[in-house]
Every structure is written in C-alpha cells, then in structure tokens.
Amino acid sequence: MSQHTAIAELIDAIGDAHVLHGDSDRARYEIDQTKVYEGRTLAVARPANTQEVSSVMRIAHRHGIAVVPVGGNTGLSGGTWMGDNGDSLGLSLERLNRIRAIKADARVAIVEAGVILQTLHTATAEHDLVFPLFFGARGSCTLGGNLSTNAGGSNVVRYGNTRSLCLGLEVVLPDGRILDILSELHKDNTGYALKDLFVGAEGTLGVITAACVKLYPKPADYHTAFLGFDNLTDALALLNTMQRATGGAVEAFEYMTPNYFEALAKVKPELTQPVAQPYPVNVLMEVAEGASDGNNAPRLATVFEDTLGDALESGALCDAVIAQSEGQRTELWAMREAAYEVSQHRRPFINCDICLPLDSIETYLDDMATTLPQVAPGAEANTVSHLGDGNLHYVIWLDRTENPEDPEHKDRIMQAVEQRVSEFGGSFSAEHGIGVTKLPSMKRLKDPVALDVMAHIKSALDPKRIMNPGKVLPD
Ligand SMILES: Cc1cc2nc3c(=O)[nH]c(=O)nc-3n(C[C@H](O)[C@H](O)[C@H](O)COP(=O)(O)OP(=O)(O)OC[C@H]3O[C@@H](n4cnc5c(N)ncnc54)[C@H](O)[C@@H]3O)c2cc1C
C-alpha cells in the first residue's frame, strides 16, 4: 500500500510522464552497460531540477524506499544495480542536464549532474578551455557518475582524478535536504571537507545534483606517439625523462601488453596497428603543447622528438611511431580506447582494476606470471593500463574447461590477485569503485577501522539506509 501511495506522491511532485512504472519504460534503466547487473525497480523517477530531486528524496525517505541514483549507467562495478526485489526506486539524473555557467576568467564551470561528459568537453572547447577528464565512455557517462565513482581515465598523470577537478558540490541528502557546498573557491578551510565525502561515495550518502569543476587552458596541440620497449623499467624511465624535458607536460602514458593487439585485431580489424609486431611493452604517450599564445610555432615538438630520438639511440626505446596528423592521433587513441571491447571479447573474464606504486609494477606483474597459473590454470592475463598513474586493468581470460562460472573459483582468483596487490602496497580498486563487485575485497582487505568510520558516516547521513543500499560497504 505504502508503495502505491509513494508512486502517487511522486507523480504529484514531478509529473506522470517522469515517474516510469511500466515494465518497458523502466527496462533500460534496469540493466547497466556491462549487461552483468540486471535488476528490477518499483519505478524510475526522472526529476528535472534540484528541487524535484529533493521532493523525490523526501517521499522516498518518508516511505522508507531504497533509492538507486543512475547517471549514464556505464559504471563497471554494479553501482547502479537495482536489486532483484522490484522494491527500489531508480533515480535518473538525465534531466538535470544544464551547464549552468562557464566562467572562463575564473576557469570553472558549474555543471548539473546529468550533463554528459562529452557535452561538457564541447562546451568548454568553445572557450578555449578543457575539462581534462577523458576515457572511452565519455559519450554516455555523466558528470554525476564521474564524481560519484571518482573516475580517473587517461589524464590523471597530469591533472589528477575527478576529485582533484572538483571545487564544490550541490547534494540532496537522503532526507531531502539540500546541502549547498557549491563553492567556486580553490581554498576554503571552513570545517570538514564534506565535498570529498560525496565524491567517490557511489550514491550511498546522497544525490549529487551539481558541481563546480576546474577548467584548464586548452592545449594548442598534442604530440602523440606509439612507443615500443623491452621492459617496463625502460618505459617508466622515459616517462620521467619526458616529464623533466617538457616541464611536466605528459598528459597520458598508457600501457598495453602484446596480446592486447592479437585480441584487437579480432575485435576491431578495421584499426590499423601502428607496428607490424607489438613489443613486450607498448605505450601510447601524449604530451600537450601549452595553450596558444598567438605564436603558432609549437614549442614542445622538438623537445618531444629529440627526447624520443635520444632514447632510441641509447637503446632504451625500441621503436616510436609519432602521429603526424590529428587523424593519426585519433587512430592511436581508438586503438587504446577499444580496451573495454577487447577485455569483454573472451568470456568469462575477471577485470581487476588495481593500483600499484609505479616502481613496483614490473615486479608485481612478474610475480603474477608465476602466481596466476597456480590459481587459474589455463587462464591468460591481459593488461591495459593508465601506467602513468600506476593503475592497471589486469584482465584475466579464464579457461572455459576450469569451471570458470563458479563464483567461488572467480573469488579465489580475485583474492590471489588482490592479496599480492596489497602486499605490494597497492589498492584493489583504482578508479571503478566498489559497487557490488568488490564488496568481498572490501571485507577482506580494507582496514577495519576505516570500515568502521565509514559505517558511522553512513549511519549519520542515512540512518534509514535508503541511499543505494548494498553498495560500497560490506554488511
Ligand atoms: C568503455 C568504457 C570505458 C571506461 N573507462 C573508464 C576509465 O578510463 N576510467 C574510469 O574511471 N572509469 C571508466 N569507465 C567506467 C565508467 O564510465 C565511469 O565509472 C563513469 O564515471 C560512470 O559514470 P555514469 O554516469 O555512467 O555513472 P553510472 O554508471 O550511472 O553510476 C555509477 C555510480 O555512481 C552513482 N551515481 C550516478 N550518478 C549519481 C549522482 N548524481 N549522485 C550520486 N550518485 C550517483 C550510481 O548510483 C553508481 O553507484 C569506463 C566504462 C566504459 C563502459
């Protein structure tokens, strides 16, 4: 009865057209892009603005209905899973899609949660500015989802992750109150850093409705190259050399193992591979030319080419293919950004999104080359990595004959991977969050005191436990 009353109240608050309760209307929100997490909702609410989000939350709070925020549904950890019972309310932010302001002189943008990342890129480019968060899902993920997962992507080596790009937030709390900490300030020491609680909380503490984000001068040009090395030590040494030579202008340093290219040739045969034979270590490196100062002569082109030339001459670098046009640059990035399709093309697979200290990565991968066959006979590992920030997507294609769909088998493999990560001082979740996928890892590996503090924060903000229940915190 209470659910029917709640739906009627929601319709009163935001209009019949925006409370989707028919099976076919709800369906597209009930499954995420991975197609792994399919659930059932009571209804999906599509409020148009912050006040309407507040009304929706007040109603859900009064009736004790669980609410699952949904952005672009591109998350990779099951954070938008609605559960099986059909008693949760999906809350789509897609109609909060206004860029409220781009303040070019202050280099900030005030953006609503449902704005698609690529839309923000297009809008900022008109001001010769850039919001430097880039990854393959940018055409469908939303700023609210980016903030809630503290997304990383390819440019963290220069600009940090989404948390570093955010100055302030507007959040609707589980009881419907609006928390206005939409600061545009780079310095604001007025008490606890509340914004940072909601960034990366995966919708478990409140609903982000808008954010103030930092913008940067749009680079005048990019210098992009595909590089082949014998080993990771040489690759990471070149990253440091290039950072020194360019004053820290390396924007991306992305690593792919040789078997990535075998898979790529099957998945995207239309993409031309930059070298006939991949190297043991393959890297896509990008350096950004400073913003245009009216003088079109590129300042870093020579530095970039000379640094690569020196490395080739010394033998530390085996091969370099420099993009000669924007078209060639786009092709190189298309090759790297096919990682999602490449990892999925062989099922079943396990995607471990891990982070390691840069100087431990090579030893860790060597170590895993011995450990993996012991826990997963016949499996094959494939690594695609935001190497510049230590984040590896360590994908394991399982042997189909080894009972691969057994969840306990998968969990044993995950445990082995993550146990070694932890011994090397790394993290079992770098940028994809916890959602439901990594709840067992949280239970096993997260510091118990940290878990206790998180549980208290959750209870303080959401005593009725209606915000995205069952995610992030193990029971
Ligand atoms: C091809 C591909 C490439 C990818 N590459 C990367 C990558 O390089 N780096 C990276 O970090 N991620 C990557 N991802 C993962 C994903 O795109 C990001 O996690 C993205 O930030 C999710 O945004 P979204 O709008 O789709 O969020 P959703 O999937 O809709 O939601 C993600 C989580 O945030 C919560 N949420 C969403 N909106 C709000 C809100 N307004 N308020 C509160 N909670 C909210 C949801 O409840 C859920 O827990 C990739 C995914 C794909 C499919």
XYZ file of C-alpha atoms and ligand atoms in Angstrom:
528
model
C 0.000 0.000 0.000
C 2.778 2.371 1.008
C 4.477 1.823 -2.359
C 1.305 2.805 -4.255
C 0.944 5.919 -2.111
C 4.612 6.762 -2.737
C 4.180 6.451 -6.513
C 1.102 8.677 -6.382
C 3.071 11.255 -4.369
C 5.978 11.066 -6.825
C 3.582 11.681 -9.737
C 2.185 14.704 -7.894
C 5.706 16.010 -7.272
C 7.357 15.599 -10.685
C 4.578 14.699 -13.130
C 3.185 11.454 -14.500
C 5.466 11.464 -17.543
C 8.548 11.344 -15.333
C 7.650 8.512 -12.984
C 8.218 5.460 -15.145
C 6.475 2.427 -13.759
C 5.566 0.380 -16.828
C 7.850 -2.606 -17.495
C 9.063 -1.377 -20.884
C 9.668 2.194 -19.655
C 11.816 1.032 -16.736
C 13.742 -1.636 -18.641
C 16.588 0.484 -19.986
C 17.481 1.719 -16.502
C 17.427 -1.764 -15.002
C 20.486 -3.072 -16.803
C 23.882 -1.438 -16.963
C 26.302 -1.286 -19.868
C 28.218 -4.386 -18.717
C 24.944 -6.376 -19.058
C 26.012 -8.224 -15.922
C 23.863 -6.359 -13.440
C 20.194 -6.617 -14.294
C 17.713 -5.775 -11.577
C 14.098 -4.706 -11.063
C 12.724 -1.418 -9.820
C 9.459 -0.254 -8.397
C 9.687 2.769 -10.697
C 12.213 5.184 -12.142
C 11.888 8.875 -11.231
C 13.283 11.485 -13.635
C 13.264 14.812 -11.769
C 14.084 17.962 -13.741
C 15.947 20.005 -11.155
C 17.401 20.045 -7.657
C 14.088 20.963 -6.007
C 12.424 17.988 -7.676
C 15.268 15.670 -6.584
C 14.670 16.971 -3.067
C 10.926 16.199 -3.321
C 11.669 12.683 -4.605
C 14.057 12.038 -1.717
C 11.590 13.371 0.881
C 8.946 10.976 -0.424
C 11.342 8.004 -0.528
C 12.586 8.865 2.963
C 9.098 9.106 4.405
C 8.125 5.727 2.939
C 11.496 4.050 3.601
C 12.037 3.260 -0.087
C 15.561 2.489 -1.302
C 16.847 4.882 -3.977
C 19.467 3.994 -6.606
C 20.892 7.018 -8.472
C 21.609 6.405 -12.163
C 23.735 8.521 -14.490
C 24.879 7.076 -17.813
C 24.862 3.501 -16.414
C 28.428 2.948 -17.720
C 29.908 2.068 -14.309
C 31.841 -1.201 -14.219
C 31.209 -2.345 -10.626
C 27.445 -2.796 -10.433
C 26.907 0.507 -8.590
C 23.524 1.049 -10.274
C 22.233 -2.490 -9.680
C 18.602 -2.144 -8.560
C 18.391 -5.486 -6.716
C 16.054 -8.372 -7.531
C 13.027 -7.490 -5.435
C 11.486 -4.725 -7.502
C 11.129 -2.527 -4.419
C 13.774 0.147 -5.073
C 13.300 3.458 -6.820
C 15.665 4.269 -9.694
C 16.560 7.972 -9.710
C 17.758 9.077 -13.124
C 19.603 12.401 -13.237
C 19.357 12.639 -17.028
C 17.052 15.693 -16.994
C 19.459 17.687 -14.814
C 21.432 18.387 -17.948
C 22.216 22.099 -17.861
C 25.655 23.632 -17.826
C 24.665 26.463 -15.506
C 27.737 28.574 -16.225
C 31.171 28.501 -17.747
C 33.204 31.226 -16.057
C 36.127 31.456 -18.441
C 38.028 34.081 -16.448
C 37.793 32.065 -13.241
C 38.374 28.837 -15.172
C 35.447 26.991 -13.604
C 32.173 25.501 -14.811
C 29.000 24.934 -12.809
C 27.506 21.773 -14.210
C 24.439 19.705 -13.379
C 24.841 16.017 -12.609
C 23.166 14.676 -15.740
C 25.423 16.500 -18.198
C 27.196 14.020 -20.486
C 30.967 14.325 -20.133
C 31.490 14.868 -23.861
C 28.902 17.675 -23.875
C 30.999 19.441 -21.264
C 34.116 18.924 -23.410
C 32.402 20.517 -26.409
C 31.101 23.459 -24.390
C 34.430 24.234 -22.727
C 36.324 23.985 -26.043
C 34.291 26.979 -27.257
C 36.058 28.997 -24.543
C 39.494 27.528 -25.405
C 39.323 25.613 -22.145
C 39.309 21.935 -21.299
C 37.794 19.791 -18.564
C 40.600 17.214 -18.525
C 38.719 14.001 -17.769
C 38.939 11.625 -20.729
C 38.030 7.996 -21.251
C 36.171 5.713 -23.641
C 32.700 6.143 -22.103
C 32.730 9.962 -22.359
C 29.905 9.939 -24.929
C 27.433 8.427 -22.456
C 28.704 8.807 -18.867
C 27.564 11.793 -16.801
C 29.317 14.233 -14.551
C 27.300 12.963 -11.550
C 28.510 9.419 -12.258
C 32.089 10.632 -12.775
C 32.037 12.369 -9.401
C 30.293 9.513 -7.635
C 32.874 6.987 -8.862
C 35.765 9.471 -8.604
C 36.573 8.482 -12.182
C 40.158 8.511 -13.405
C 40.845 7.950 -17.096
C 43.888 8.729 -19.185
C 44.935 12.171 -17.938
C 45.318 11.575 -14.206
C 49.107 11.653 -14.620
C 48.784 15.400 -15.217
C 45.500 16.604 -13.715
C 44.553 14.075 -11.018
C 41.226 12.222 -10.810
C 37.715 13.690 -10.688
C 38.065 14.569 -7.005
C 41.026 16.825 -7.825
C 38.976 18.520 -10.539
C 36.035 19.374 -8.265
C 35.794 22.541 -6.182
C 32.256 22.322 -4.850
C 29.041 20.320 -4.887
C 25.304 20.609 -4.522
C 23.908 17.455 -2.922
C 20.449 16.280 -1.928
C 20.699 14.318 1.308
C 18.732 11.121 1.943
C 16.078 13.060 3.907
C 15.622 15.540 1.046
C 17.569 18.479 2.492
C 19.744 20.349 0.004
C 23.381 20.662 1.034
C 24.824 23.707 -0.717
C 28.613 23.452 -0.758
C 28.830 24.561 -4.369
C 31.999 26.522 -3.701
C 33.980 28.053 -6.566
C 36.972 28.526 -4.307
C 40.369 26.883 -4.553
C 40.846 27.449 -0.838
C 38.083 27.041 1.721
C 39.030 25.723 5.144
C 35.663 26.138 6.820
C 35.450 22.838 8.639
C 35.358 19.267 7.365
C 35.874 18.605 3.638
C 32.274 17.446 3.102
C 32.562 17.558 -0.680
C 35.147 14.802 -0.563
C 32.731 12.521 1.270
C 30.270 12.540 -1.617
C 32.886 12.241 -4.364
C 33.521 8.510 -4.756
C 30.601 7.531 -2.467
C 28.781 5.842 -5.381
C 25.451 7.340 -4.364
C 25.456 5.796 -0.885
C 25.410 9.105 1.014
C 23.296 11.429 -1.121
C 22.454 12.537 -4.640
C 24.883 14.904 -6.359
C 22.833 17.413 -8.351
C 25.520 19.870 -9.480
C 29.227 20.555 -9.201
C 31.739 23.315 -9.709
C 34.669 21.892 -11.672
C 38.069 23.252 -12.651
C 38.899 24.060 -16.255
C 42.334 24.315 -17.833
C 43.681 26.146 -20.897
C 43.044 24.045 -23.982
C 46.379 22.797 -25.307
C 47.300 24.318 -28.649
C 48.421 20.917 -29.922
C 49.215 17.374 -28.843
C 52.333 15.331 -29.539
C 51.334 11.702 -29.549
C 53.409 8.596 -30.151
C 53.164 4.846 -30.003
C 56.278 3.503 -28.285
C 57.759 0.007 -28.063
C 60.017 -1.071 -25.178
C 61.654 -4.267 -23.983
C 60.579 -3.753 -20.400
C 58.614 -1.541 -18.016
C 61.719 -0.153 -16.311
C 62.805 1.492 -19.569
C 59.265 2.749 -20.217
C 58.930 4.367 -16.793
C 62.412 5.874 -17.063
C 61.351 7.549 -20.328
C 58.220 8.906 -18.641
C 60.430 10.631 -16.067
C 62.826 11.925 -18.720
C 59.946 13.313 -20.798
C 58.397 14.958 -17.718
C 61.712 16.690 -16.988
C 62.237 17.725 -20.614
C 58.701 19.139 -21.074
C 58.149 20.659 -17.640
C 55.572 18.013 -16.681
C 53.511 18.211 -19.894
C 52.913 14.459 -20.253
C 49.133 14.082 -20.352
C 48.840 10.350 -20.924
C 51.070 7.295 -20.614
C 49.024 4.201 -21.451
C 50.413 0.668 -21.474
C 49.243 -2.381 -23.456
C 50.607 -5.939 -23.413
C 51.354 -7.721 -26.731
C 48.288 -9.996 -26.511
C 46.109 -6.861 -26.411
C 46.920 -6.410 -30.107
C 46.077 -10.012 -31.017
C 42.665 -9.510 -29.453
C 42.291 -6.044 -31.005
C 42.848 -7.488 -34.476
C 39.847 -9.781 -33.895
C 37.622 -7.225 -32.203
C 38.376 -4.204 -34.403
C 40.065 -5.456 -37.577
C 39.430 -2.072 -39.196
C 42.006 -0.411 -36.907
C 45.464 -0.304 -38.414
C 48.067 -1.394 -35.899
C 50.966 1.075 -35.625
C 53.712 -1.595 -35.730
C 53.867 -4.943 -37.518
C 54.796 -6.788 -34.352
C 53.937 -5.497 -30.878
C 56.737 -5.111 -28.340
C 56.863 -6.670 -24.863
C 55.809 -3.228 -23.566
C 53.693 -0.936 -25.761
C 52.878 2.610 -24.698
C 50.698 5.401 -26.030
C 52.285 8.642 -24.843
C 50.859 12.112 -25.231
C 52.415 15.474 -24.433
C 50.377 18.678 -24.593
C 51.654 21.855 -26.158
C 50.895 24.893 -23.991
C 47.832 26.966 -24.811
C 48.179 29.030 -27.948
C 49.836 32.414 -27.322
C 49.187 33.731 -30.811
C 52.544 32.403 -31.973
C 51.749 29.155 -33.716
C 55.242 27.690 -33.552
C 54.991 24.551 -31.413
C 57.391 24.810 -28.518
C 57.473 21.188 -27.455
C 57.536 19.359 -30.808
C 61.322 19.443 -30.993
C 61.760 18.568 -27.323
C 59.371 15.627 -27.781
C 61.111 14.314 -30.883
C 64.625 14.875 -29.506
C 63.809 13.067 -26.251
C 62.418 10.093 -28.171
C 65.426 10.220 -30.533
C 67.865 10.105 -27.597
C 66.028 7.140 -26.082
C 66.093 5.297 -29.425
C 69.786 5.968 -29.774
C 70.568 4.713 -26.262
C 68.578 1.533 -26.937
C 66.157 2.168 -24.049
C 63.361 2.689 -26.596
C 62.964 0.084 -29.366
C 60.523 1.853 -31.657
C 58.497 5.057 -31.928
C 55.654 5.957 -34.281
C 54.771 9.639 -33.970
C 51.288 10.730 -35.039
C 51.708 13.153 -37.958
C 48.138 14.437 -38.029
C 45.018 14.707 -35.902
C 43.675 11.732 -37.871
C 46.619 9.561 -36.880
C 46.314 10.686 -33.276
C 42.630 9.726 -33.311
C 43.548 6.283 -34.685
C 46.071 5.689 -31.920
C 43.502 6.627 -29.300
C 40.821 4.452 -30.938
C 43.223 1.526 -30.542
C 43.679 2.252 -26.821
C 40.043 3.054 -26.146
C 38.889 -0.285 -27.542
C 40.065 -1.791 -24.227
C 36.533 -2.367 -22.962
C 35.553 -4.392 -26.059
C 38.903 -6.196 -26.041
C 38.566 -7.277 -22.416
C 34.981 -8.465 -22.978
C 35.580 -10.366 -26.203
C 36.597 -13.542 -24.374
C 34.194 -14.667 -21.713
C 34.284 -15.455 -18.895
C 36.769 -12.907 -17.677
C 37.702 -11.078 -14.492
C 38.629 -7.409 -14.650
C 40.863 -6.368 -11.761
C 41.097 -2.586 -11.546
C 44.177 -2.192 -9.346
C 46.726 0.469 -8.481
C 50.361 -0.031 -7.523
C 53.311 2.183 -6.689
C 54.964 2.877 -10.061
C 58.254 1.294 -9.033
C 56.534 -1.995 -8.050
C 54.537 -2.625 -11.203
C 57.126 -4.648 -13.079
C 57.867 -6.902 -10.088
C 54.153 -7.324 -9.423
C 53.439 -8.419 -12.998
C 56.434 -10.803 -12.952
C 55.140 -12.219 -9.715
C 51.642 -12.678 -11.149
C 53.083 -14.510 -14.146
C 54.027 -17.230 -11.631
C 51.014 -16.947 -9.318
C 48.216 -16.851 -11.907
C 48.778 -20.333 -13.428
C 48.666 -21.775 -9.911
C 45.246 -20.326 -9.066
C 43.757 -20.222 -12.560
C 45.242 -22.969 -14.734
C 44.901 -22.211 -18.439
C 43.922 -18.560 -17.858
C 45.525 -15.718 -19.794
C 46.214 -12.260 -18.373
C 45.956 -9.134 -20.430
C 46.950 -5.747 -19.059
C 45.819 -2.361 -20.278
C 46.936 0.354 -18.011
C 46.939 4.031 -17.171
C 50.622 3.353 -16.452
C 51.495 6.979 -15.705
C 49.421 6.842 -12.503
C 50.063 3.189 -11.590
C 46.560 1.945 -12.482
C 46.438 -1.483 -14.152
C 43.364 -3.070 -15.678
C 44.565 -6.611 -15.127
C 42.084 -8.662 -17.132
C 42.053 -12.440 -16.731
C 40.509 -14.503 -19.521
C 39.544 -17.759 -17.858
C 39.961 -21.235 -19.261
C 36.466 -22.455 -20.104
C 37.293 -26.012 -19.029
C 38.083 -24.957 -15.435
C 34.515 -24.393 -14.258
C 35.000 -20.663 -14.790
C 31.482 -19.520 -13.915
C 31.766 -20.896 -10.398
C 31.687 -17.716 -8.253
C 33.947 -19.327 -5.654
C 36.546 -20.100 -8.335
C 36.424 -16.492 -9.533
C 36.651 -15.196 -5.990
C 39.717 -17.356 -5.275
C 41.450 -15.839 -8.318
C 40.447 -12.315 -7.329
C 41.767 -12.993 -3.837
C 45.135 -14.110 -5.173
C 45.462 -11.043 -7.404
C 44.422 -8.634 -4.667
C 46.399 -10.269 -1.886
C 49.586 -9.689 -3.873
C 48.445 -6.117 -4.691
C 48.047 -5.467 -1.017
C 51.482 -6.931 -0.211
C 52.995 -4.537 -2.760
C 51.275 -1.575 -1.055
C 48.629 -1.222 -3.783
C 44.863 -0.810 -3.920
C 42.251 -3.330 -5.088
C 40.126 -0.537 -6.562
C 41.789 2.251 -8.538
C 39.036 4.036 -10.453
C 35.979 1.813 -10.956
C 34.812 1.914 -7.340
C 33.382 -0.861 -5.198
C 29.711 -1.139 -6.206
C 28.721 -4.726 -5.507
C 31.613 -6.372 -7.381
C 34.267 -5.511 -4.848
C 32.312 -5.965 -1.608
C 34.215 -9.187 -0.748
C 37.523 -7.361 -1.325
C 36.418 -4.519 0.974
C 35.628 -7.054 3.669
C 38.946 -8.849 3.257
C 41.397 -6.039 2.691
C 40.138 -2.643 3.826
C 41.422 -1.513 7.192
C 38.703 -2.477 9.766
C 38.944 0.902 11.480
C 38.388 2.649 8.130
C 35.337 0.431 7.543
C 34.010 1.289 10.983
C 34.424 5.035 10.379
C 32.671 4.684 7.003
C 29.785 2.784 8.642
C 29.358 5.595 11.186
C 29.345 8.234 8.446
C 26.735 6.221 6.551
C 24.554 5.925 9.680
C 24.856 9.646 10.422
C 23.795 10.740 6.941
C 21.449 7.910 6.045
C 20.050 6.317 9.229
C 17.210 4.683 7.288
C 19.770 3.185 4.861
C 17.789 4.138 1.773
C 20.665 5.519 -0.350
C 21.917 2.878 -2.768
C 21.844 0.114 -0.148
C 24.111 -2.896 -0.505
C 26.851 -0.961 -2.315
C 30.370 0.018 -1.162
C 30.055 -1.086 2.496
C 30.089 -4.813 3.262
C 27.204 -5.710 5.623
C 34.137 1.839 -22.454
C 34.296 2.254 -21.022
C 35.480 2.856 -20.618
C 35.644 3.271 -19.301
N 36.827 3.840 -18.936
C 36.970 4.308 -17.678
C 38.186 4.937 -17.280
O 39.155 5.015 -18.035
N 38.251 5.444 -16.032
C 37.215 5.348 -15.148
O 37.325 5.849 -14.027
N 36.061 4.723 -15.496
C 35.915 4.208 -16.712
N 34.760 3.567 -17.066
C 33.697 3.383 -16.057
C 32.567 4.452 -16.086
O 32.408 5.023 -17.330
C 32.800 5.521 -15.054
O 32.729 4.929 -13.782
C 31.828 6.704 -15.095
O 32.321 7.710 -14.242
C 30.416 6.349 -14.656
O 29.540 7.415 -15.000
P 27.991 7.139 -15.248
O 27.315 8.437 -15.430
O 27.794 6.135 -16.293
O 27.590 6.532 -13.819
P 26.621 5.317 -13.504
O 27.162 4.048 -14.039
O 25.227 5.643 -13.876
O 26.734 5.287 -11.909
C 27.942 4.953 -11.275
C 27.745 5.071 -9.747
O 27.515 6.419 -9.380
C 26.227 6.579 -8.761
N 25.687 7.838 -9.276
C 25.490 8.195 -10.568
N 25.062 9.472 -10.635
C 24.980 9.920 -9.355
C 24.600 11.163 -8.765
N 24.225 12.206 -9.497
N 24.625 11.270 -7.413
C 25.017 10.212 -6.641
N 25.375 9.021 -7.142
C 25.361 8.891 -8.484
C 25.440 5.349 -9.152
O 24.455 5.016 -8.181
C 26.540 4.293 -9.226
O 26.840 3.842 -7.937
C 34.582 3.090 -18.371
C 33.396 2.472 -18.779
C 33.247 2.050 -20.081
C 31.950 1.406 -20.476
